[in-house]
Tab-separated table of C-alpha atoms in Angstrom:
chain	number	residue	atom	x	y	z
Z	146	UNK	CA	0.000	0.000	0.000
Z	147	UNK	CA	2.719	2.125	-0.781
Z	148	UNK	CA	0.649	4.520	-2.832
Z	149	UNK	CA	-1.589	5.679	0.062
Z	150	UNK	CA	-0.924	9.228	1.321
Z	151	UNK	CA	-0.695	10.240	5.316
Z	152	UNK	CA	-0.984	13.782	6.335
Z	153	UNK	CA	-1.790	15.619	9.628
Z	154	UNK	CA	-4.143	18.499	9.855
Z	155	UNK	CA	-4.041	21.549	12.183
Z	156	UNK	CA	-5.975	24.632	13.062
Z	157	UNK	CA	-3.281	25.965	14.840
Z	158	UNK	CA	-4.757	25.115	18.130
Z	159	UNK	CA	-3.496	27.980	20.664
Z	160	UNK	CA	-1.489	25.084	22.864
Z	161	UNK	CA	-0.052	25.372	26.447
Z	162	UNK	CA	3.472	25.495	27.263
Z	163	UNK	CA	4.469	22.656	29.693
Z	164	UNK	CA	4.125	24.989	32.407
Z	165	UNK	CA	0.244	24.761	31.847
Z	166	UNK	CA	0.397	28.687	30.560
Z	167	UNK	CA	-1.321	29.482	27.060
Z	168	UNK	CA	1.184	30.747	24.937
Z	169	UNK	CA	0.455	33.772	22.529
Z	170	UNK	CA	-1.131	33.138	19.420
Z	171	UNK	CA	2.168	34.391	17.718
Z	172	UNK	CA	4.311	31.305	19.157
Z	173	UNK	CA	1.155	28.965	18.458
Z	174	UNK	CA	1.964	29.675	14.532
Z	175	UNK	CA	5.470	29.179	14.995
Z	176	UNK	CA	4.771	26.122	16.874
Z	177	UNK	CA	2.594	24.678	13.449
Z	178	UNK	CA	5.760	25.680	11.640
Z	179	UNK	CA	7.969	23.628	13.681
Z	180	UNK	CA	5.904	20.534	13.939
Z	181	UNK	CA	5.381	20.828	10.385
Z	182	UNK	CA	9.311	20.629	9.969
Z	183	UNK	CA	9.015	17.380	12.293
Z	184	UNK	CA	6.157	15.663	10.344
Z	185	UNK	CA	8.557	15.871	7.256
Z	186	UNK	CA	11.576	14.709	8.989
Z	187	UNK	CA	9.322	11.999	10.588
Z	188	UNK	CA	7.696	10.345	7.215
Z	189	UNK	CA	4.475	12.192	6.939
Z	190	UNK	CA	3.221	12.870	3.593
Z	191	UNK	CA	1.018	15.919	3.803
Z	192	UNK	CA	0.445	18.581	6.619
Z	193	UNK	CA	-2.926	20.345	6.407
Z	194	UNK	CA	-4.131	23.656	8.335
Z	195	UNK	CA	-7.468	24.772	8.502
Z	196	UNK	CA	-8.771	28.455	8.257
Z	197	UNK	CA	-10.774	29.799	11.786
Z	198	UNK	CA	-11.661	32.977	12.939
Z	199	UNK	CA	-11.933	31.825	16.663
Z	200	UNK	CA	-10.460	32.939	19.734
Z	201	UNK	CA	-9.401	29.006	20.501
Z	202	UNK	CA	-7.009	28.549	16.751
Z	203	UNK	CA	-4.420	30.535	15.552
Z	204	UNK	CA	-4.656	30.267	12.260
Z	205	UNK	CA	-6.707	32.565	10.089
Z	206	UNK	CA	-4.557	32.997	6.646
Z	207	UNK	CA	-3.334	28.900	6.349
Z	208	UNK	CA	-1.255	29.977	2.844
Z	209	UNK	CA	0.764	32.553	5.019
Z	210	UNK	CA	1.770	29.827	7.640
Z	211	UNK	CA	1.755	27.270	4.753
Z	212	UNK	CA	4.468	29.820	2.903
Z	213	UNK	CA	6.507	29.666	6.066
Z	214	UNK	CA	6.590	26.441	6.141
Z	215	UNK	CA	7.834	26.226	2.127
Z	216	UNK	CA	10.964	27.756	3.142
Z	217	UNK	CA	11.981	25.283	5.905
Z	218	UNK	CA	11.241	21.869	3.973
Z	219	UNK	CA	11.530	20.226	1.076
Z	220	UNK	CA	9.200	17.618	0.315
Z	221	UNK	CA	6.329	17.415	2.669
Z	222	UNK	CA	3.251	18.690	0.886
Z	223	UNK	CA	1.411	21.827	1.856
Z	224	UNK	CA	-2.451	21.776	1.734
Z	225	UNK	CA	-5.204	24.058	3.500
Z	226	UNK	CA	-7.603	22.196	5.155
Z	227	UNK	CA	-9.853	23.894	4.514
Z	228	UNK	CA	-9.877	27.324	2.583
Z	229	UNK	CA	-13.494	28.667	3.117
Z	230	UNK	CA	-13.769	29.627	-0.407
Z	231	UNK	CA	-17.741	31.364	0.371
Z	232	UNK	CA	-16.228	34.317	2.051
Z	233	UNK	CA	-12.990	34.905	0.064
Z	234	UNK	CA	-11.948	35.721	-3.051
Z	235	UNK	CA	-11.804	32.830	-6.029
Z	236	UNK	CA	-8.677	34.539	-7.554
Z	237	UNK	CA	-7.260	35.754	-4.462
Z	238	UNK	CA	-7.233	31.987	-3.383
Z	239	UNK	CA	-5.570	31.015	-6.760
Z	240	UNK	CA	-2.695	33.607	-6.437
Z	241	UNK	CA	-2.202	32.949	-3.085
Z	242	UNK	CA	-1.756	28.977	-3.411
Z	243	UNK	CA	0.056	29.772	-6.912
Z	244	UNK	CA	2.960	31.988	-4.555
Z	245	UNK	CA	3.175	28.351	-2.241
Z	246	UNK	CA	2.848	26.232	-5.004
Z	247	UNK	CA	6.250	28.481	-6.273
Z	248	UNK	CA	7.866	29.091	-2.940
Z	249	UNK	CA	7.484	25.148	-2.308
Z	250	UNK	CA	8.517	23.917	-5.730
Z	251	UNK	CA	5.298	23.017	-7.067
Z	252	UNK	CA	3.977	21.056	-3.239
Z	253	UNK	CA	1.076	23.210	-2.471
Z	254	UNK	CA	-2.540	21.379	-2.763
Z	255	UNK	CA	-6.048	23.638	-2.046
Z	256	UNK	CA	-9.009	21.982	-0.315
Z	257	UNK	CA	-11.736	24.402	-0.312
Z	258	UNK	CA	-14.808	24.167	1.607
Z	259	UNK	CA	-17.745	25.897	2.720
Z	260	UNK	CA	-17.071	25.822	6.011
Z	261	UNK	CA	-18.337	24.575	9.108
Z	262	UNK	CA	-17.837	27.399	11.157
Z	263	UNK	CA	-19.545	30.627	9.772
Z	264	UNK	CA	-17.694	33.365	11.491
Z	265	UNK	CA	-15.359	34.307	8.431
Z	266	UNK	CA	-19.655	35.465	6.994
Z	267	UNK	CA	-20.238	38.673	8.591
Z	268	UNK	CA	-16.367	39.521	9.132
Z	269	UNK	CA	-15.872	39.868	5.678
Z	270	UNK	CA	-19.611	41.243	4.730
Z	271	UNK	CA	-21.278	38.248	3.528
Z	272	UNK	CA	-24.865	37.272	4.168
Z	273	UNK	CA	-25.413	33.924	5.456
Z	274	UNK	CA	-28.492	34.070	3.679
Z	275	UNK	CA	-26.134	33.391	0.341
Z	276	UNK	CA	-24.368	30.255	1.831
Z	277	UNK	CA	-25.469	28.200	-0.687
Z	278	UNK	CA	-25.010	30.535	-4.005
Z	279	UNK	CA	-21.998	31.746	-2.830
Z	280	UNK	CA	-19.531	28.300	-2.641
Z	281	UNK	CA	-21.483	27.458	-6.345
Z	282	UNK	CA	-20.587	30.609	-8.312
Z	283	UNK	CA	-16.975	30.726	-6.621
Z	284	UNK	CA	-16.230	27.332	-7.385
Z	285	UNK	CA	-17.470	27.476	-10.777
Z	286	UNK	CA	-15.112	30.582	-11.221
Z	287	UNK	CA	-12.158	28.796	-9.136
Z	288	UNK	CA	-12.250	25.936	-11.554
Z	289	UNK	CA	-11.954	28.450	-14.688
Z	290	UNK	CA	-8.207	29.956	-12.913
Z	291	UNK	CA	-7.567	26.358	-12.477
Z	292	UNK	CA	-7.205	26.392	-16.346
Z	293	UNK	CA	-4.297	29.048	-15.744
Z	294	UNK	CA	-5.799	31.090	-19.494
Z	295	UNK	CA	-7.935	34.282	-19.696
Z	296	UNK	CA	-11.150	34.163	-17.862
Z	297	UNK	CA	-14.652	35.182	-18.326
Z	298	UNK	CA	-17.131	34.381	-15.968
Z	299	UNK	CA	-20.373	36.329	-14.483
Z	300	UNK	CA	-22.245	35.959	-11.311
Z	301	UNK	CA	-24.299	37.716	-9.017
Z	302	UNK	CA	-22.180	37.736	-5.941
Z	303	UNK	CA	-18.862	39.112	-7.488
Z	304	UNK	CA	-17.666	41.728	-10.196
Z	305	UNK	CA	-17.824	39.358	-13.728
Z	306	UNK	CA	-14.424	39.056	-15.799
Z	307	UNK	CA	-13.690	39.278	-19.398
Z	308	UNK	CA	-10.623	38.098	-20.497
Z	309	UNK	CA	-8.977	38.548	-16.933
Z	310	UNK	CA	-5.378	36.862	-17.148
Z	311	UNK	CA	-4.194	35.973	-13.423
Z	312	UNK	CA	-0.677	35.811	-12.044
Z	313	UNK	CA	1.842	34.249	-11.015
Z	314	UNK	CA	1.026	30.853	-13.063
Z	315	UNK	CA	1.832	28.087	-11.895
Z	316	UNK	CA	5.213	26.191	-12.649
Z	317	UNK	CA	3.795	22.663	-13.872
Z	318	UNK	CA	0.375	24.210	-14.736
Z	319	UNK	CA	-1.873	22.552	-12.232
Z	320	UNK	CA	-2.538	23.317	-9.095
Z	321	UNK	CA	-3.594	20.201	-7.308
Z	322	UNK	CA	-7.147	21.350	-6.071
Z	323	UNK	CA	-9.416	18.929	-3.428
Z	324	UNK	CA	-12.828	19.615	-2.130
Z	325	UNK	CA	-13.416	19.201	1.534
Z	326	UNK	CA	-17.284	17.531	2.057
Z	327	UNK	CA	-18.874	17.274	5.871
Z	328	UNK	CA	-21.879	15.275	4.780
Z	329	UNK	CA	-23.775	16.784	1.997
Z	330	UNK	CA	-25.023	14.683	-0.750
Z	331	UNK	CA	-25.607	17.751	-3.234
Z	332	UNK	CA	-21.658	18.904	-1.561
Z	333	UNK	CA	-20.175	15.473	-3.340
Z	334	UNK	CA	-21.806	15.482	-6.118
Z	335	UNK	CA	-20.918	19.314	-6.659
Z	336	UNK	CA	-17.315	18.031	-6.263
Z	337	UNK	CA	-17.387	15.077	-8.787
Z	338	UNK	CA	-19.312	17.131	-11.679
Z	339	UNK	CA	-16.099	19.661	-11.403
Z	340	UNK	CA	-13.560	16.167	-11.567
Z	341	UNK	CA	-12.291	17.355	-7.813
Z	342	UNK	CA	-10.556	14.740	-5.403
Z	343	UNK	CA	-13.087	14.472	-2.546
Z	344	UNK	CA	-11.845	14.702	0.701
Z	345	UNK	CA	-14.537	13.548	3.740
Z	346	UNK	CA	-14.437	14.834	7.180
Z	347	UNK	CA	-15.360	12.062	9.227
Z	348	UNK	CA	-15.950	13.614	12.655
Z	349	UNK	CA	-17.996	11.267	14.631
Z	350	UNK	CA	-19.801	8.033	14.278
Z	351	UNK	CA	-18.335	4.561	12.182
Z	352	UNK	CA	-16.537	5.635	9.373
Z	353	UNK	CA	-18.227	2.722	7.693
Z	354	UNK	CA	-21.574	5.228	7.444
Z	355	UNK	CA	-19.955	7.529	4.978
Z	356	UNK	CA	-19.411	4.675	2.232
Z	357	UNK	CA	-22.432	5.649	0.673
Z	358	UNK	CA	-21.091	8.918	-0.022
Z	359	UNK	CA	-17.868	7.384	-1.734
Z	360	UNK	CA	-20.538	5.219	-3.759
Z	361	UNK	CA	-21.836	8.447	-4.852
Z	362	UNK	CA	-19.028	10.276	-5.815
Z	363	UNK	CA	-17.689	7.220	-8.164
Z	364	UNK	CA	-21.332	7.151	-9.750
Z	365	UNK	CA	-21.257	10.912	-10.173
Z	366	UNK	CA	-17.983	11.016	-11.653
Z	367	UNK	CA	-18.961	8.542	-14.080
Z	368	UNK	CA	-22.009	10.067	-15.090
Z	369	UNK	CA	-20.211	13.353	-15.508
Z	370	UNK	CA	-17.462	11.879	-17.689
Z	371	UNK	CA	-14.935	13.333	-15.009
Z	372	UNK	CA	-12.034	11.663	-13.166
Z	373	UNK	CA	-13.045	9.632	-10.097
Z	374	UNK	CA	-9.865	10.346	-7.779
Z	375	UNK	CA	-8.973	8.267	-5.147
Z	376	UNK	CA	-11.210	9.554	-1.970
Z	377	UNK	CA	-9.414	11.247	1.222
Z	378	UNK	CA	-10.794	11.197	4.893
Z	379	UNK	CA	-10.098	13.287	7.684
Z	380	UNK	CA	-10.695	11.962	11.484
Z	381	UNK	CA	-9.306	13.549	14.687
Z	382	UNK	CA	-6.792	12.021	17.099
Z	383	UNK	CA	-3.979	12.012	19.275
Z	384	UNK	CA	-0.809	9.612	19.794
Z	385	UNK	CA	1.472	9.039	22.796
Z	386	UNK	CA	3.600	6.286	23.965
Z	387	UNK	CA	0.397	4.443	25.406
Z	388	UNK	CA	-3.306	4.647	25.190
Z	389	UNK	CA	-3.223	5.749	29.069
Z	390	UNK	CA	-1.107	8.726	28.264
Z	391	UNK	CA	-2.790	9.994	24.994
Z	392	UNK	CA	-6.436	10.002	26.642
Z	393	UNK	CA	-4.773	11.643	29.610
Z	394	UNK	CA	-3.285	14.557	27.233
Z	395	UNK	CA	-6.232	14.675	24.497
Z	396	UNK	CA	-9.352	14.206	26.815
Z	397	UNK	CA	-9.570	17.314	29.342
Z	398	UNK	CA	-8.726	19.939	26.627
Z	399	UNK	CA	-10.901	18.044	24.021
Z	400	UNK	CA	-13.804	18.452	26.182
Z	401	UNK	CA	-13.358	22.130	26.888
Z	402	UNK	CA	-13.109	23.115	23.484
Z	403	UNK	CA	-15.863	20.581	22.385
Z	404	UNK	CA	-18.249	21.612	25.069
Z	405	UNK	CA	-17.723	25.562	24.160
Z	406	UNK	CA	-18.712	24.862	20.428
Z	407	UNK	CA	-21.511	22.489	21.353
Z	408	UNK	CA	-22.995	25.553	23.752
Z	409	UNK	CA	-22.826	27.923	20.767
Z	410	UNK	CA	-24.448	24.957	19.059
Z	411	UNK	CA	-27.402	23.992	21.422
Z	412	UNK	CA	-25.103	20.198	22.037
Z	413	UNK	CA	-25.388	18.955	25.523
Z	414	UNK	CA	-21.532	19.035	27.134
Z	415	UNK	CA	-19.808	15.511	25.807
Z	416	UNK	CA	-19.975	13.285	28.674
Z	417	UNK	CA	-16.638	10.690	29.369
Z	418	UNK	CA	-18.587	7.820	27.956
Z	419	UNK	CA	-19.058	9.060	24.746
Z	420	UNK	CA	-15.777	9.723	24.298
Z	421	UNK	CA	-14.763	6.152	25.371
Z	422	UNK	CA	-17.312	5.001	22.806
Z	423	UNK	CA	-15.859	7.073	19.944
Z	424	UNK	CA	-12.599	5.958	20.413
Z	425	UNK	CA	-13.737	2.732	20.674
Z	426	UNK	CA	-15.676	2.135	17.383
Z	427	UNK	CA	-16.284	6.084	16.668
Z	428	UNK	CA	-13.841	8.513	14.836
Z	429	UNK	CA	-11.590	9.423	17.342
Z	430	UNK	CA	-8.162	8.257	17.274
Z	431	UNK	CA	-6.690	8.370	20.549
Z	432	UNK	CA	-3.882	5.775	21.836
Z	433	UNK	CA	-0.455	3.974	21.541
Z	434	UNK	CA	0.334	3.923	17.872
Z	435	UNK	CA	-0.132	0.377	17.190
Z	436	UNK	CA	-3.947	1.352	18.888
Z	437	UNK	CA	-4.303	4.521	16.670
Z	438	UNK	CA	-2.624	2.201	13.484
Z	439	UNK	CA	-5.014	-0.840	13.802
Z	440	UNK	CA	-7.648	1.390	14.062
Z	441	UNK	CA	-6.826	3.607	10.958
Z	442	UNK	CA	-6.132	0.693	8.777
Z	443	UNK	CA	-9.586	-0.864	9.695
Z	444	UNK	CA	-11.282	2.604	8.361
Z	445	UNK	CA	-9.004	3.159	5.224
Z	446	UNK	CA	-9.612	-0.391	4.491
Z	447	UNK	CA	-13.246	-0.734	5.092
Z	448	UNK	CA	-13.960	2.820	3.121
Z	449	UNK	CA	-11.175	1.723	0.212
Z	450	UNK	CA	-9.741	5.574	0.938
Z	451	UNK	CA	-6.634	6.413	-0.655
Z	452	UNK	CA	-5.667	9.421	1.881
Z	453	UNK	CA	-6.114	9.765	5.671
Z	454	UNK	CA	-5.134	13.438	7.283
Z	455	UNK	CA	-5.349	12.928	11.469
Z	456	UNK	CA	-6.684	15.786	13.087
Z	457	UNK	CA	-3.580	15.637	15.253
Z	458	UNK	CA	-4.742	19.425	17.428
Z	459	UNK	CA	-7.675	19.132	19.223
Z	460	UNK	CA	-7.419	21.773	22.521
Z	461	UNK	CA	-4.744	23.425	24.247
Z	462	UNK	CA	-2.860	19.758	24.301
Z	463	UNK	CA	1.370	20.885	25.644
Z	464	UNK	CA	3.913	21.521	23.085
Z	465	UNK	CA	5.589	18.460	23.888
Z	466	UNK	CA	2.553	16.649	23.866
Z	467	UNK	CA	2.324	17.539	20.627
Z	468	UNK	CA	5.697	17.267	19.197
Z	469	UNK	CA	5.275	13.335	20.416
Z	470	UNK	CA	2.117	12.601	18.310
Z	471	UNK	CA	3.415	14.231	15.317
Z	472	UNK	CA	6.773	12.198	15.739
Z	473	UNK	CA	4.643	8.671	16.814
Z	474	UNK	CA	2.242	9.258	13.907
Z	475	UNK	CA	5.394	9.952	11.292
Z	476	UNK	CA	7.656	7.305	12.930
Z	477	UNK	CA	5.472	4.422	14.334
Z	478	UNK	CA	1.670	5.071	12.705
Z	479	UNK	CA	2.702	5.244	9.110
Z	480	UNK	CA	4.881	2.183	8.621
Z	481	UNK	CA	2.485	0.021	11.213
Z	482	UNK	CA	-0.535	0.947	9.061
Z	483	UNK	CA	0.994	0.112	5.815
Z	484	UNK	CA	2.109	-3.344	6.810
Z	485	UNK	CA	-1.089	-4.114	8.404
Z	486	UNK	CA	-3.023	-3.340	5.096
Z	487	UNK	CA	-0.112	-5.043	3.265
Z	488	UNK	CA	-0.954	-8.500	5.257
């Protein structure tokens, strides 16, 4: 199973020092920048940071931190995770990833998404009202630049085009482009009538429950006439030496930040057994590696996935903490998964 591809996904949780302080969400982006550096050095395929606007993540421009990152490796891919395409700007998003996609020699990816947070809405004057109307006309346009020629395109949410050239291009001519799906029928077969890789967050519950969406997207794509890309998932997690020490360092900090979004969200607060439940047959990965590994390779092989991202932030989790996951999950998780599908 050599061709499968591991990354590790980040919203540039603000973390504590090992003093139990918060640092400053300046250090918490150079902390994504140096655990990025590890997850190369460690084995990891892709690292992946997602765009907030939330008091609790640090990360509100991913390409800027992704662009830092360019500069201090060398192969380790460089992907948003996701780039809320509804409230930004369809070429502003191309040039952007097209300055990575050069700084990195030609490793940047885009997964854009609608978003399942809608803060970024009324910060940058959009009307939630236009959720819907707003991904499809920017996505239509996005997939235009993707063509790297002259562009005209009309909507009604954005100025129209005519024969709008956009720089920089990109080296090889492609930007590699994913679309990020929570659960939306209409979402993945949007994403499979443009010929996008699909990439499924799989936040809670048995992964088994999205194969009906992968179904879909394969039908889709074939009904289109577009490519039907090998599917991606995205699940949350943490690693340490043993399952003991990993719930210890994931579970307090995962229920604070949990129980302040369910509030917002009219959820009850996540109760201990739960959480036992979802790491036992749910869509948390939480444990020793070979744990976290036997788990993984039971979803990527049950779901026939050809990319798994960990959520590997989840809370104020230490720095060294989480140093140690990314390192396990690079150094231990990765090779233990492979040979397990390999048998």
């Amino acid at each position: 199973m050599s061709d499968l591809v591991f990354g590790l996904d980040t919203f540039g949780d603000v973390p504590e020092d090992d003093s139990g302080n918060p640092v400053s969400d300046a250090r918490a982006i150079r902390q994504v920048v140096d655990e990025a550096v590890l997850a190369e050095e460690s084995g990891v395929d892709v690292i992946a940071l997602g765009e907030h606007h939330r008091p609790e993540f640090a990360i509100s421009a991913p390409e800027t931190v992704l662009a830092g990152i360019a500069t201090r490796t060398h192969r380790i891919r460089l992907a948003s995770g996701v780039t809320v395409l509804s409230s930004d700007d369809p070429v502003r998003v191309f040039q952007r990833f097209a300055t990575v996609d050069a700084l990195s020699n030609g490793r940047a990816e885009v997964i854009l998404g609608r978003g399942s947070f809608t803060e970024s809405f009324p910060l940058f004057g959009y009307d939630l009202a236009d959720y819907d109307v707003l991904f499809e006309e920017k996505i239509e346009l996005f997939a235009k630049l993707l063509e790297e020629k002259p562009v005209t395109w009309s909507g009604t949410k954005r100025a129209p085009l005519k024969d709008a050239d956009v720089f920089p291009k990109t080296e090889s001519g492609h930007l590699s482009t994913w679309v990020g799906v929570g659960g939306s029928p209409q979402s993945v077969v949007r994403t499979a009538r443009y010929g996008f890789p699909l990439m499924i967050a799989i936040i809670g519950g048995t992964p088994e429950r999205f194969t009906p969406y992968i179904d879909l997207y394969q039908r889709a794509t074939e009904q289109f006439g577009t490519t039907a890309h090998p599917v991606g998932m995205h699940s949350p997690g943490f690693i340490a030496d043993t399952d003991e020490e990993a719930k210890e360092a994931h579970w307090r900090h995962y229920k604070v930040i949990r129980d302040r979004i369910g509030k917002q969200r009219g959820w009850a607060p996540v109760r201990k057994a739960e959480y036992e439940a979802e790491i036992e047959s749910g869509s948390l990965y939480i444990g020793s590696p070979e744990t976290v590994a036997r788990k993984m390779a039971r979803a990527i092989k049950a779901l026939g996935v050809g990319r798994f991202d960990l959520i590997y932030t989840n809370g104020a989790q230490s720095i060294s903490a989480r140093l140690r996951a990314v390192e396990l999950y690079g150094t231990k998780v990765i090779p233990m998964v492979r040979e397990l599908l390999a048998d």
